[in-house]
Amino acid sequence: MKILIKSISVFITLIFTLCPVSSVLSQKKVEEGFLGKADLYKAKKNALEYLNDSVIVKKFGMISDLIWNYAELGMQEFKSSALLIKTLEDEGFSVEKGVAGMPTCFVASWGKGKPVIGILGEFDALPMISQKALTPVQDPIIPGAPGHGCGHNMMGTAGIASVIAVKKSMELYNIQGTIKFFGSPAEETIISRPYMVREGVFNDVDAVIDNHASSDFATRYGVDNSAIISAIFTFKGKTAHSAGAPWSGRSALDGVELMNVAANYLREHLFYTYRLHYVITEGGEAPNVVPDKASVWYYVRNTDDRLEDTYKRVIDCANGAAIASGTVLDTIRVLTGVHQKHSNKGMAETIRRNIELVGMPEWTESENNFAKSLQKELGAKETGYPVKISPWREPSTVQVGGGSTDVGEVTLIVPVATLNFPGQVPGATGHHWSTVTAGYGSAAWKGLNAGAKVMAATALDLLTDSKLLEAIKNEFAEYSKTHPYKPFLPEEAVPPLDLNRELMEKYRNALTDIITDGK
Ligand SMILES: [Zn+2]
């Protein structure tokens, strides 16, 4: 691992030396943008100046691109987490590794005492969506291999860039408090945060800034996303010769299939905020042997108040299927349980002020040309990258259901809001090759850099303005009275460290060897 990290450092240094830095970021912002604003106090100005340096834009851009190349799936992010940790340790952060029983989970800290401000960061990829960088037609690097189809390569990197900028300002201006970065693995499978919460890693934290890559530059407050329980149901039966003596066997696969039939009939009678989907992970080896073991992996989603009832009804489907097939429902392995996201208004307003301060990056003609050619391929509007930040949006009063994030779990422990930073192409689809292809190179670098600026500025506001932080904490305390935290994760659940291991081993070496040229 040490040799690997060293070679990465050499690679990054080499790239700095070879590439001209002047073209990376327009310097216009320095002259007439946020640095000219009168309300900037010195510590904030210093952090923004640090991040505005084109050498620093490139440094973190290269880290993001390397993590993009590794494309490591959840729980297998060994190289990605090591690179982030090394960068933080080089900057003087102390890093606790293997947090909450997960080898790729870490917490980096600098400073001491209160207040404690945290930034969340992710770095895992998605299966099956390998794609060449900056190529506007589907063209995998390795067919079937993982790819960064949600921008998590940019997000962990933006997070470490921001805490490093904050630390430099805290040091220079003697600011009291602690800045932390929470390296959070396996977000795509919504795994790490409930285990981190259970371990108490957020207990001493006053406020947390979350971030996600986007085509937008925005934040919001209120309740969104779906709560989720992710569980693998395993049926046991009896083997037999499928043709010679099928009456002697009991097919575990029948158990799985009947469970799925029952769950699909259940849909009609679930409240419309639900989402229910599954994959069969184990279904026998060959048709001529009755399978005695079969497994199906379910995501059961609904609002916080309806999740447990929906999950119970899915378990009823499994039990009914076992009776009907003459098999046994052997185990239900809960991988994760997560609440909806409850974003804090005071945090979102603070982030919003800093989005307005930093402003949308300026995109070059070649970046916009790429975006337009991708949009054309996807049949989307050929607008290029966005020019302006979106208007502030009030939360929706109607719950419609949708995806989930394990950030939801943290939002019930400490005040949190999410920054969506730009860099992805409008019209590109999440968890799809079109997002993979655009998450690399100069536009991604600018986007994550703009995100790092907003997070650094927000963290410094929270560290230096005790009245602001107190108001945010009061809002959270009031909200907690009606939304007390009760985990969905069963006490006996343990992090599924084996998740994706075989799949990642299949592709790891081939992916690591590839250094694509982001230009
Ligand atoms: Zn994501």
PDB file of C-alpha atoms in Angstrom, residues 284-420:
ATOM      1  CA  GLY A 284     -28.752 -22.593  -7.762  1.00  0.00           C
ATOM      2  CA  GLU A 285     -25.918 -23.829  -9.936  1.00  0.00           C
ATOM      3  CA  ALA A 286     -27.546 -25.915 -12.681  1.00  0.00           C
ATOM      4  CA  PRO A 287     -31.117 -26.807 -13.705  1.00  0.00           C
ATOM      5  CA  ASN A 288     -30.578 -30.538 -13.241  1.00  0.00           C
ATOM      6  CA  VAL A 289     -30.022 -30.251  -9.469  1.00  0.00           C
ATOM      7  CA  VAL A 290     -32.877 -28.888  -7.344  1.00  0.00           C
ATOM      8  CA  PRO A 291     -31.255 -25.913  -5.580  1.00  0.00           C
ATOM      9  CA  ASP A 292     -31.172 -26.275  -1.811  1.00  0.00           C
ATOM     10  CA  LYS A 293     -30.075 -22.662  -1.225  1.00  0.00           C
ATOM     11  CA  ALA A 294     -31.261 -19.422  -2.808  1.00  0.00           C
ATOM     12  CA  SER A 295     -31.130 -15.770  -1.804  1.00  0.00           C
ATOM     13  CA  VAL A 296     -32.828 -12.543  -2.812  1.00  0.00           C
ATOM     14  CA  TRP A 297     -31.663  -9.046  -1.853  1.00  0.00           C
ATOM     15  CA  TYR A 298     -34.424  -6.515  -1.235  1.00  0.00           C
ATOM     16  CA  TYR A 299     -34.479  -2.746  -0.888  1.00  0.00           C
ATOM     17  CA  VAL A 300     -37.660  -1.817   0.977  1.00  0.00           C
ATOM     18  CA  ARG A 301     -38.294   1.944   0.990  1.00  0.00           C
ATOM     19  CA  ASN A 302     -40.944   4.243   2.343  1.00  0.00           C
ATOM     20  CA  THR A 303     -41.295   7.300   4.550  1.00  0.00           C
ATOM     21  CA  ASP A 304     -39.884   7.040   8.090  1.00  0.00           C
ATOM     22  CA  ASP A 305     -43.311   6.439   9.607  1.00  0.00           C
ATOM     23  CA  ARG A 306     -44.328   3.741   7.097  1.00  0.00           C
ATOM     24  CA  LEU A 307     -41.035   1.890   6.612  1.00  0.00           C
ATOM     25  CA  GLU A 308     -41.272  -0.659   9.401  1.00  0.00           C
ATOM     26  CA  ASP A 309     -44.825  -1.677   8.466  1.00  0.00           C
ATOM     27  CA  THR A 310     -43.847  -2.073   4.780  1.00  0.00           C
ATOM     28  CA  TYR A 311     -40.822  -4.161   5.781  1.00  0.00           C
ATOM     29  CA  LYS A 312     -42.953  -6.368   8.040  1.00  0.00           C
ATOM     30  CA  ARG A 313     -45.302  -7.077   5.123  1.00  0.00           C
ATOM     31  CA  VAL A 314     -42.336  -8.074   2.931  1.00  0.00           C
ATOM     32  CA  ILE A 315     -41.239 -10.504   5.671  1.00  0.00           C
ATOM     33  CA  ASP A 316     -44.787 -11.921   5.605  1.00  0.00           C
ATOM     34  CA  CYS A 317     -44.327 -12.525   1.854  1.00  0.00           C
ATOM     35  CA  ALA A 318     -41.118 -14.451   2.613  1.00  0.00           C
ATOM     36  CA  ASN A 319     -42.757 -16.569   5.310  1.00  0.00           C
ATOM     37  CA  GLY A 320     -45.732 -17.344   3.046  1.00  0.00           C
ATOM     38  CA  ALA A 321     -43.356 -18.336   0.241  1.00  0.00           C
ATOM     39  CA  ALA A 322     -41.473 -20.705   2.534  1.00  0.00           C
ATOM     40  CA  ILE A 323     -44.714 -22.480   3.520  1.00  0.00           C
ATOM     41  CA  ALA A 324     -45.915 -22.726  -0.078  1.00  0.00           C
ATOM     42  CA  SER A 325     -42.599 -24.098  -1.375  1.00  0.00           C
ATOM     43  CA  GLY A 326     -41.940 -26.431   1.524  1.00  0.00           C
ATOM     44  CA  THR A 327     -38.661 -24.659   2.212  1.00  0.00           C
ATOM     45  CA  VAL A 328     -37.323 -22.797   5.221  1.00  0.00           C
ATOM     46  CA  LEU A 329     -36.722 -19.076   5.406  1.00  0.00           C
ATOM     47  CA  ASP A 330     -33.268 -19.632   6.859  1.00  0.00           C
ATOM     48  CA  THR A 331     -31.919 -16.106   7.458  1.00  0.00           C
ATOM     49  CA  ILE A 332     -32.811 -12.479   6.979  1.00  0.00           C
ATOM     50  CA  ARG A 333     -29.549 -10.539   6.908  1.00  0.00           C
ATOM     51  CA  VAL A 334     -30.181  -6.830   7.347  1.00  0.00           C
ATOM     52  CA  LEU A 335     -27.367  -4.890   5.694  1.00  0.00           C
ATOM     53  CA  THR A 336     -28.570  -1.429   6.553  1.00  0.00           C
ATOM     54  CA  GLY A 337     -31.472   0.643   7.868  1.00  0.00           C
ATOM     55  CA  VAL A 338     -31.655   4.363   7.201  1.00  0.00           C
ATOM     56  CA  HIS A 339     -34.075   7.247   7.747  1.00  0.00           C
ATOM     57  CA  GLN A 340     -35.206   9.931   5.321  1.00  0.00           C
ATOM     58  CA  LYS A 341     -33.045  13.029   5.109  1.00  0.00           C
ATOM     59  CA  HIS A 342     -34.115  15.819   7.481  1.00  0.00           C
ATOM     60  CA  SER A 343     -32.048  18.833   6.450  1.00  0.00           C
ATOM     61  CA  ASN A 344     -31.604  21.748   8.843  1.00  0.00           C
ATOM     62  CA  LYS A 345     -32.863  25.118   7.630  1.00  0.00           C
ATOM     63  CA  GLY A 346     -30.180  27.223   9.340  1.00  0.00           C
ATOM     64  CA  MET A 347     -27.467  25.046   7.815  1.00  0.00           C
ATOM     65  CA  ALA A 348     -29.051  25.258   4.355  1.00  0.00           C
ATOM     66  CA  GLU A 349     -29.360  29.058   4.598  1.00  0.00           C
ATOM     67  CA  THR A 350     -25.692  29.354   5.597  1.00  0.00           C
ATOM     68  CA  ILE A 351     -24.627  27.118   2.712  1.00  0.00           C
ATOM     69  CA  ARG A 352     -26.852  29.121   0.350  1.00  0.00           C
ATOM     70  CA  ARG A 353     -25.207  32.424   1.318  1.00  0.00           C
ATOM     71  CA  ASN A 354     -21.844  30.901   0.498  1.00  0.00           C
ATOM     72  CA  ILE A 355     -23.062  29.487  -2.840  1.00  0.00           C
ATOM     73  CA  GLU A 356     -24.042  33.056  -3.754  1.00  0.00           C
ATOM     74  CA  LEU A 357     -20.634  34.257  -2.591  1.00  0.00           C
ATOM     75  CA  VAL A 358     -18.664  31.728  -4.651  1.00  0.00           C
ATOM     76  CA  GLY A 359     -20.905  31.711  -7.747  1.00  0.00           C
ATOM     77  CA  MET A 360     -21.113  29.320 -10.672  1.00  0.00           C
ATOM     78  CA  PRO A 361     -17.716  28.423 -12.221  1.00  0.00           C
ATOM     79  CA  GLU A 362     -16.973  29.719 -15.688  1.00  0.00           C
ATOM     80  CA  TRP A 363     -16.865  26.935 -18.258  1.00  0.00           C
ATOM     81  CA  THR A 364     -14.626  26.957 -21.323  1.00  0.00           C
ATOM     82  CA  GLU A 365     -15.894  26.538 -24.856  1.00  0.00           C
ATOM     83  CA  SER A 366     -14.415  23.042 -25.108  1.00  0.00           C
ATOM     84  CA  GLU A 367     -16.083  22.016 -21.819  1.00  0.00           C
ATOM     85  CA  ASN A 368     -19.426  23.300 -23.096  1.00  0.00           C
ATOM     86  CA  ASN A 369     -18.891  21.586 -26.454  1.00  0.00           C
ATOM     87  CA  PHE A 370     -18.397  18.265 -24.686  1.00  0.00           C
ATOM     88  CA  ALA A 371     -21.499  18.852 -22.534  1.00  0.00           C
ATOM     89  CA  LYS A 372     -23.577  19.673 -25.617  1.00  0.00           C
ATOM     90  CA  SER A 373     -22.401  16.610 -27.523  1.00  0.00           C
ATOM     91  CA  LEU A 374     -23.300  14.416 -24.536  1.00  0.00           C
ATOM     92  CA  GLN A 375     -26.687  16.132 -24.245  1.00  0.00           C
ATOM     93  CA  LYS A 376     -27.280  15.536 -27.973  1.00  0.00           C
ATOM     94  CA  GLU A 377     -26.470  11.839 -27.599  1.00  0.00           C
ATOM     95  CA  LEU A 378     -28.906  11.593 -24.670  1.00  0.00           C
ATOM     96  CA  GLY A 379     -31.667  13.502 -26.462  1.00  0.00           C
ATOM     97  CA  ALA A 380     -31.493  16.215 -23.799  1.00  0.00           C
ATOM     98  CA  LYS A 381     -31.581  19.991 -24.331  1.00  0.00           C
ATOM     99  CA  GLU A 382     -28.215  21.112 -25.703  1.00  0.00           C
ATOM    100  CA  THR A 383     -27.576  23.823 -23.118  1.00  0.00           C
ATOM    101  CA  GLY A 384     -24.000  23.032 -22.057  1.00  0.00           C
ATOM    102  CA  TYR A 385     -23.089  23.627 -18.404  1.00  0.00           C
ATOM    103  CA  PRO A 386     -25.291  25.968 -16.342  1.00  0.00           C
ATOM    104  CA  VAL A 387     -24.421  29.649 -16.250  1.00  0.00           C
ATOM    105  CA  LYS A 388     -26.299  30.668 -13.092  1.00  0.00           C
ATOM    106  CA  ILE A 389     -27.050  29.184  -9.713  1.00  0.00           C
ATOM    107  CA  SER A 390     -30.652  28.067  -9.296  1.00  0.00           C
ATOM    108  CA  PRO A 391     -33.106  30.055  -7.193  1.00  0.00           C
ATOM    109  CA  TRP A 392     -33.665  29.048  -3.555  1.00  0.00           C
ATOM    110  CA  ARG A 393     -36.409  26.439  -3.309  1.00  0.00           C
ATOM    111  CA  GLU A 394     -38.692  25.864  -0.357  1.00  0.00           C
ATOM    112  CA  PRO A 395     -39.165  22.195   0.565  1.00  0.00           C
ATOM    113  CA  SER A 396     -41.963  20.256  -1.066  1.00  0.00           C
ATOM    114  CA  THR A 397     -44.933  19.591   1.187  1.00  0.00           C
ATOM    115  CA  VAL A 398     -45.741  16.382  -0.682  1.00  0.00           C
ATOM    116  CA  GLN A 399     -43.693  13.210  -0.184  1.00  0.00           C
ATOM    117  CA  VAL A 400     -43.368  11.308  -3.445  1.00  0.00           C
ATOM    118  CA  GLY A 401     -40.659   8.805  -2.536  1.00  0.00           C
ATOM    119  CA  GLY A 402     -37.411   8.208  -4.367  1.00  0.00           C
ATOM    120  CA  GLY A 403     -33.805   7.340  -3.626  1.00  0.00           C
ATOM    121  CA  SER A 404     -32.197   7.062  -0.243  1.00  0.00           C
ATOM    122  CA  THR A 405     -28.981   8.245   1.347  1.00  0.00           C
ATOM    123  CA  ASP A 406     -27.367   7.159   4.566  1.00  0.00           C
ATOM    124  CA  VAL A 407     -26.738  10.857   5.239  1.00  0.00           C
ATOM    125  CA  GLY A 408     -30.358  10.690   6.445  1.00  0.00           C
ATOM    126  CA  GLU A 409     -29.162   8.865   9.540  1.00  0.00           C
ATOM    127  CA  VAL A 410     -26.753  11.671  10.459  1.00  0.00           C
ATOM    128  CA  THR A 411     -29.462  14.331  10.038  1.00  0.00           C
ATOM    129  CA  LEU A 412     -31.270  12.982  13.112  1.00  0.00           C
ATOM    130  CA  ILE A 413     -28.118  13.150  15.260  1.00  0.00           C
ATOM    131  CA  VAL A 414     -26.699  16.563  14.391  1.00  0.00           C
ATOM    132  CA  PRO A 415     -27.739  19.568  12.218  1.00  0.00           C
ATOM    133  CA  VAL A 416     -26.897  18.737   8.583  1.00  0.00           C
ATOM    134  CA  ALA A 417     -27.604  20.147   5.133  1.00  0.00           C
ATOM    135  CA  THR A 418     -26.280  18.993   1.769  1.00  0.00           C
ATOM    136  CA  LEU A 419     -24.449  21.155  -0.738  1.00  0.00           C
ATOM    137  CA  ASN A 420     -25.001  20.125  -4.360  1.00  0.00           C
TER     138      ASN A 420
END
